mmCIF file of C-alpha atoms in Angstrom:
data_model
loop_
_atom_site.group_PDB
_atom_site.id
_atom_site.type_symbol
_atom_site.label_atom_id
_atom_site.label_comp_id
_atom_site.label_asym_id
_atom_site.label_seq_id
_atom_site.Cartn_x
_atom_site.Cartn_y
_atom_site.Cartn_z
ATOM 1 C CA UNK A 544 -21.602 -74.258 -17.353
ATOM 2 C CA UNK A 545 -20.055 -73.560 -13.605
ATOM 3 C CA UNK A 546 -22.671 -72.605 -11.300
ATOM 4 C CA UNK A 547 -22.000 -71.487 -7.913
ATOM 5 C CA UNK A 548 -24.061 -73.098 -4.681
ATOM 6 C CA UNK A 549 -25.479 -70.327 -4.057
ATOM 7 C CA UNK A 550 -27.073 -70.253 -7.749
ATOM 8 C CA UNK A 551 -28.160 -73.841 -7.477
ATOM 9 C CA UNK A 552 -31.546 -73.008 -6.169
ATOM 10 C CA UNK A 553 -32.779 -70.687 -8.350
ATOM 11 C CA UNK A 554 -30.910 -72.870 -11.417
ATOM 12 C CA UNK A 555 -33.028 -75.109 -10.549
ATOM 13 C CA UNK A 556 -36.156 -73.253 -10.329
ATOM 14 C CA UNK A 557 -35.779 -71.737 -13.880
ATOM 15 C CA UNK A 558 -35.215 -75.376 -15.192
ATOM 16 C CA UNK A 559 -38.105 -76.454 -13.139
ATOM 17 C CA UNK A 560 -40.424 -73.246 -15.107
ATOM 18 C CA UNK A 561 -38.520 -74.168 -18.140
ATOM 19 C CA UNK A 562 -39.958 -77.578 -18.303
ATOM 20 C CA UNK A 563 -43.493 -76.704 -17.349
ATOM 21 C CA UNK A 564 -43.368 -74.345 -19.942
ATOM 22 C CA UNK A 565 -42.394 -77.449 -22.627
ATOM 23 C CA UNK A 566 -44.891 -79.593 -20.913
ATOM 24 C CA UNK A 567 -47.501 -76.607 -22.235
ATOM 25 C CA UNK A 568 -46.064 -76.117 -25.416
ATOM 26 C CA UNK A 569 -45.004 -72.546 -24.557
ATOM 27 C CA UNK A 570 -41.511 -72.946 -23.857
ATOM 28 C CA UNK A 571 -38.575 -71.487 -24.643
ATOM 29 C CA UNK A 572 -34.754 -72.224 -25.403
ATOM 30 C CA UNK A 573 -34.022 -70.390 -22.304
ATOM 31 C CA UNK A 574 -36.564 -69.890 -19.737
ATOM 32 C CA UNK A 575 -37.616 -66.681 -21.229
ATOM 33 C CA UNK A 576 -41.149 -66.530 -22.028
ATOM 34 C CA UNK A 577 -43.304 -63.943 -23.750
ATOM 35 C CA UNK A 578 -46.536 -63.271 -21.124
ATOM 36 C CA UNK A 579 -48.675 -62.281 -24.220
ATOM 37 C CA UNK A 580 -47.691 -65.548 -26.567
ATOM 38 C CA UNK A 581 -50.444 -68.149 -26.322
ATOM 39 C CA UNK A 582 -49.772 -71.551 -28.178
ATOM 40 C CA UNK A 583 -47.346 -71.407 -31.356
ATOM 41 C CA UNK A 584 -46.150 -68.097 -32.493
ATOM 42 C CA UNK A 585 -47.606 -67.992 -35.749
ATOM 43 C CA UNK A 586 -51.207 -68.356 -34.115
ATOM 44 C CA UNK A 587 -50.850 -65.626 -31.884
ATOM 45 C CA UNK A 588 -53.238 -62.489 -31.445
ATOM 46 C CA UNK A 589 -51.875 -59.154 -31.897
ATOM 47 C CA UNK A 590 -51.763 -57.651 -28.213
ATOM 48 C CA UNK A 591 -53.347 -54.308 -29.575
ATOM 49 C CA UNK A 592 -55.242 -53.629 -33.165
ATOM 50 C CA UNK A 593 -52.294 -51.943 -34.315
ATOM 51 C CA UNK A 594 -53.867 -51.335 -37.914
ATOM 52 C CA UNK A 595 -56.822 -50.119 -37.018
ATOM 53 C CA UNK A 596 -55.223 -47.666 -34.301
ATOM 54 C CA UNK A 597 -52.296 -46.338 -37.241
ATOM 55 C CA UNK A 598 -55.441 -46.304 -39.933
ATOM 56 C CA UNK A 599 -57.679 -43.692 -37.156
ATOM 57 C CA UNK A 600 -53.941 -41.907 -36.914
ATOM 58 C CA UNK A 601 -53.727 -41.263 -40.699
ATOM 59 C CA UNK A 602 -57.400 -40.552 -40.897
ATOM 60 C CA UNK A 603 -56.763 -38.067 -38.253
ATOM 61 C CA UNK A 604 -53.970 -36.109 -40.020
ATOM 62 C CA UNK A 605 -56.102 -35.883 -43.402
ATOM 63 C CA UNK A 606 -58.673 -34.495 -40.807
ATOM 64 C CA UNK A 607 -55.785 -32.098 -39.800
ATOM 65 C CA UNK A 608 -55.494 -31.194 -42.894
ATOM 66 C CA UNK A 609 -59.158 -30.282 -43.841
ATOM 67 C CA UNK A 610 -59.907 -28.581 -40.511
ATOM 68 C CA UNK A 611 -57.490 -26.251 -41.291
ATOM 69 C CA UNK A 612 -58.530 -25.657 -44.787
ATOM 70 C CA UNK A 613 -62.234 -25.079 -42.871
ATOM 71 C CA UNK A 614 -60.667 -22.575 -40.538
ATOM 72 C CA UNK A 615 -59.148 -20.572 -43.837
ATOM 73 C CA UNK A 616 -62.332 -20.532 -45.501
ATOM 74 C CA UNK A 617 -64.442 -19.571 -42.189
ATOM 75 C CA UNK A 618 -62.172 -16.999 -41.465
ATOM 76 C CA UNK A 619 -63.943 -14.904 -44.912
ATOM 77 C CA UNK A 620 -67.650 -16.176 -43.774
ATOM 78 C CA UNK A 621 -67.479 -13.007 -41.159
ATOM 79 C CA UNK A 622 -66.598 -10.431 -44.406
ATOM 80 C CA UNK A 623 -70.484 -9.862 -44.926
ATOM 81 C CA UNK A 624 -71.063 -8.576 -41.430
ATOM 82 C CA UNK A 625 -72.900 -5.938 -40.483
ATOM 83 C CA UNK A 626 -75.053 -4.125 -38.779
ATOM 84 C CA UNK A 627 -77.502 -4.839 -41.600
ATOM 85 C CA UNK A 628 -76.576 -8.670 -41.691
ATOM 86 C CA UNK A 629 -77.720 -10.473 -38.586
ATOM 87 C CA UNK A 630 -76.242 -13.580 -39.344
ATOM 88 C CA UNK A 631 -75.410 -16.250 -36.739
ATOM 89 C CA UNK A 632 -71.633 -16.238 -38.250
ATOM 90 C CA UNK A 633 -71.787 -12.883 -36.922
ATOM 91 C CA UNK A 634 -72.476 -13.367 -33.170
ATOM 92 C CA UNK A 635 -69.498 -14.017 -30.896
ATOM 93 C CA UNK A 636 -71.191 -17.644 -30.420
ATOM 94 C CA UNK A 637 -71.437 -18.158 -33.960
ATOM 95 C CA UNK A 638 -68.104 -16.924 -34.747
ATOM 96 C CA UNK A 639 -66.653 -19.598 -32.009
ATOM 97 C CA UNK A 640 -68.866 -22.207 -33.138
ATOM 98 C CA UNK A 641 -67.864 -21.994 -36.419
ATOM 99 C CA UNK A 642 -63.879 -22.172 -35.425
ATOM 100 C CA UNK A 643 -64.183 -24.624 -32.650
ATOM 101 C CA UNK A 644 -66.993 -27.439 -34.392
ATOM 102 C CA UNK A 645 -64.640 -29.211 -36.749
ATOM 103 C CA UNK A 646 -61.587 -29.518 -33.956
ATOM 104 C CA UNK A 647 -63.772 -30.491 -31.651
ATOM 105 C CA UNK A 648 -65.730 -33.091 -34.106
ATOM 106 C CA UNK A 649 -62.114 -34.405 -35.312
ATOM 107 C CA UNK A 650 -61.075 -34.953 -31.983
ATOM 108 C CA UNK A 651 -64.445 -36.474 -30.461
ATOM 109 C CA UNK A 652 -64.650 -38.642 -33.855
ATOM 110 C CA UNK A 653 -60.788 -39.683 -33.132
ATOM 111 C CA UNK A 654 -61.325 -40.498 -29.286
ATOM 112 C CA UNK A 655 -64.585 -42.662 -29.790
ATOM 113 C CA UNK A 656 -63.780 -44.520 -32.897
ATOM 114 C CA UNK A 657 -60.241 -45.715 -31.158
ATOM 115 C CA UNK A 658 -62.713 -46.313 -28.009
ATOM 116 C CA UNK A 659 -65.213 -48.487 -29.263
ATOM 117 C CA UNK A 660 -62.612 -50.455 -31.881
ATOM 118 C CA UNK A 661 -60.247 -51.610 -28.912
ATOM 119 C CA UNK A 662 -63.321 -52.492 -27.134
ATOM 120 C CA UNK A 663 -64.566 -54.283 -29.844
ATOM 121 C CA UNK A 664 -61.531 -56.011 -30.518
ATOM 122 C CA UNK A 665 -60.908 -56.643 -26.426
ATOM 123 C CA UNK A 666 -64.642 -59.325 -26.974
ATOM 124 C CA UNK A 667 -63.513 -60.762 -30.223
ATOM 125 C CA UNK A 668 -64.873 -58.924 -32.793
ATOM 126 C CA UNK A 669 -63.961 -56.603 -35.429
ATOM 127 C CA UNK A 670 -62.625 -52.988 -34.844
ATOM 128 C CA UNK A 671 -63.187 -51.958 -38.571
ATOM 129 C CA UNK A 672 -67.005 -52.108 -38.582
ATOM 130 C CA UNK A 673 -66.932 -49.109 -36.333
ATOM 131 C CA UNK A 674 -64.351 -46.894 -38.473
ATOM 132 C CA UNK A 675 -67.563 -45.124 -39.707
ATOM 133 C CA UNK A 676 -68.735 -43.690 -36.604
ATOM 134 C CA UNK A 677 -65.982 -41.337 -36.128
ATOM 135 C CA UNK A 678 -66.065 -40.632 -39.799
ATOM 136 C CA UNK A 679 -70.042 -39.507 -39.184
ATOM 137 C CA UNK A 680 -69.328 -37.688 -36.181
ATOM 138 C CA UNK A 681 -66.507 -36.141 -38.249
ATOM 139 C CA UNK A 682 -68.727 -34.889 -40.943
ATOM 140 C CA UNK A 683 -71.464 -34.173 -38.515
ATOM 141 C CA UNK A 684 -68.839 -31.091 -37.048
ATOM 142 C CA UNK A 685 -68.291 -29.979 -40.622
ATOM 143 C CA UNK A 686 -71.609 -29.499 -41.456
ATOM 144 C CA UNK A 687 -72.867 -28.493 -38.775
ATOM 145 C CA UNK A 688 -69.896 -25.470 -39.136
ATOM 146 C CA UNK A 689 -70.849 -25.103 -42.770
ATOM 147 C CA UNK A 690 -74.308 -24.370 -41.235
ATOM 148 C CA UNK A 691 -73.695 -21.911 -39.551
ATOM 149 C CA UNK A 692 -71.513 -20.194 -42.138
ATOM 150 C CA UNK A 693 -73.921 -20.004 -44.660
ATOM 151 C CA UNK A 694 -76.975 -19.477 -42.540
#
């Protein structure tokens, strides 16, 4: 390999990093070192909890999916008023609360579980042990809709 004078320095530097790095069993082949790899690769910690994170994602689409099968359903709760039916489904607050409770739980449920799980996983510990807070705060929205509805 030619290198110039003007290289030489900073040649020398890298080679100078690149044996540290050896000396610390983190090296590489070229210099080029990955700032999140500690130790041997196969003993390395994930940099996020990638699982967990893509499991609350899927969760979050069935939730999708049911929220709008709520919305269907509420949308025929509001058939049996009247002015003889004072319902709470029949108020303008009622009406809103019964639309909005569900989104709003899915997306509270979504925010906190990924919340506490990376800041579980950031000290150590498992993320998965709090999956079933979001899922109560989830359910929590629905019936708390449903109760309304059928009040």
């Amino acid at each position: 390999m030619l290198i110039t004078r003007a290289d030489l320095a900073s040649y020398r530097g890298v080679e100078a990093h690149e044996a540290g790095a050896r000396r610390r069993g983190r090296g590489s082949e070229r210099g080029i070192m990955n700032a999140h790899m500690r130790g041997t690769p196969g003993s390395t910690r994930a940099t996020w909890p990638t699982a967990y994170l893509v499991t609350i994602a899927a969760l979050t689409g069935c939730g999708l999916m049911i929220d709008t099968m709520a919305l269907y359903v509420s949308i025929f709760a509001t058939d049996s008023c009247g002015s003889t039916n004072p319902a709470p489904v029949c108020t303008p607050v009622g009406m809103l609360s019964v639309w909005a409770l569900p989104w709003v739980g899915l997306g509270v449920a979504a925010a906190v579980s990924a919340g506490l799980g990376v800041w579980a996983w950031r000290r150590g510990r498992t993320p998965w042990v709090l999956l079933p807070v979001g899922v109560v705060l989830y359910v929590a929205s629905l019936a708390g809709a449903w109760t309304i509805m059928t009040w």
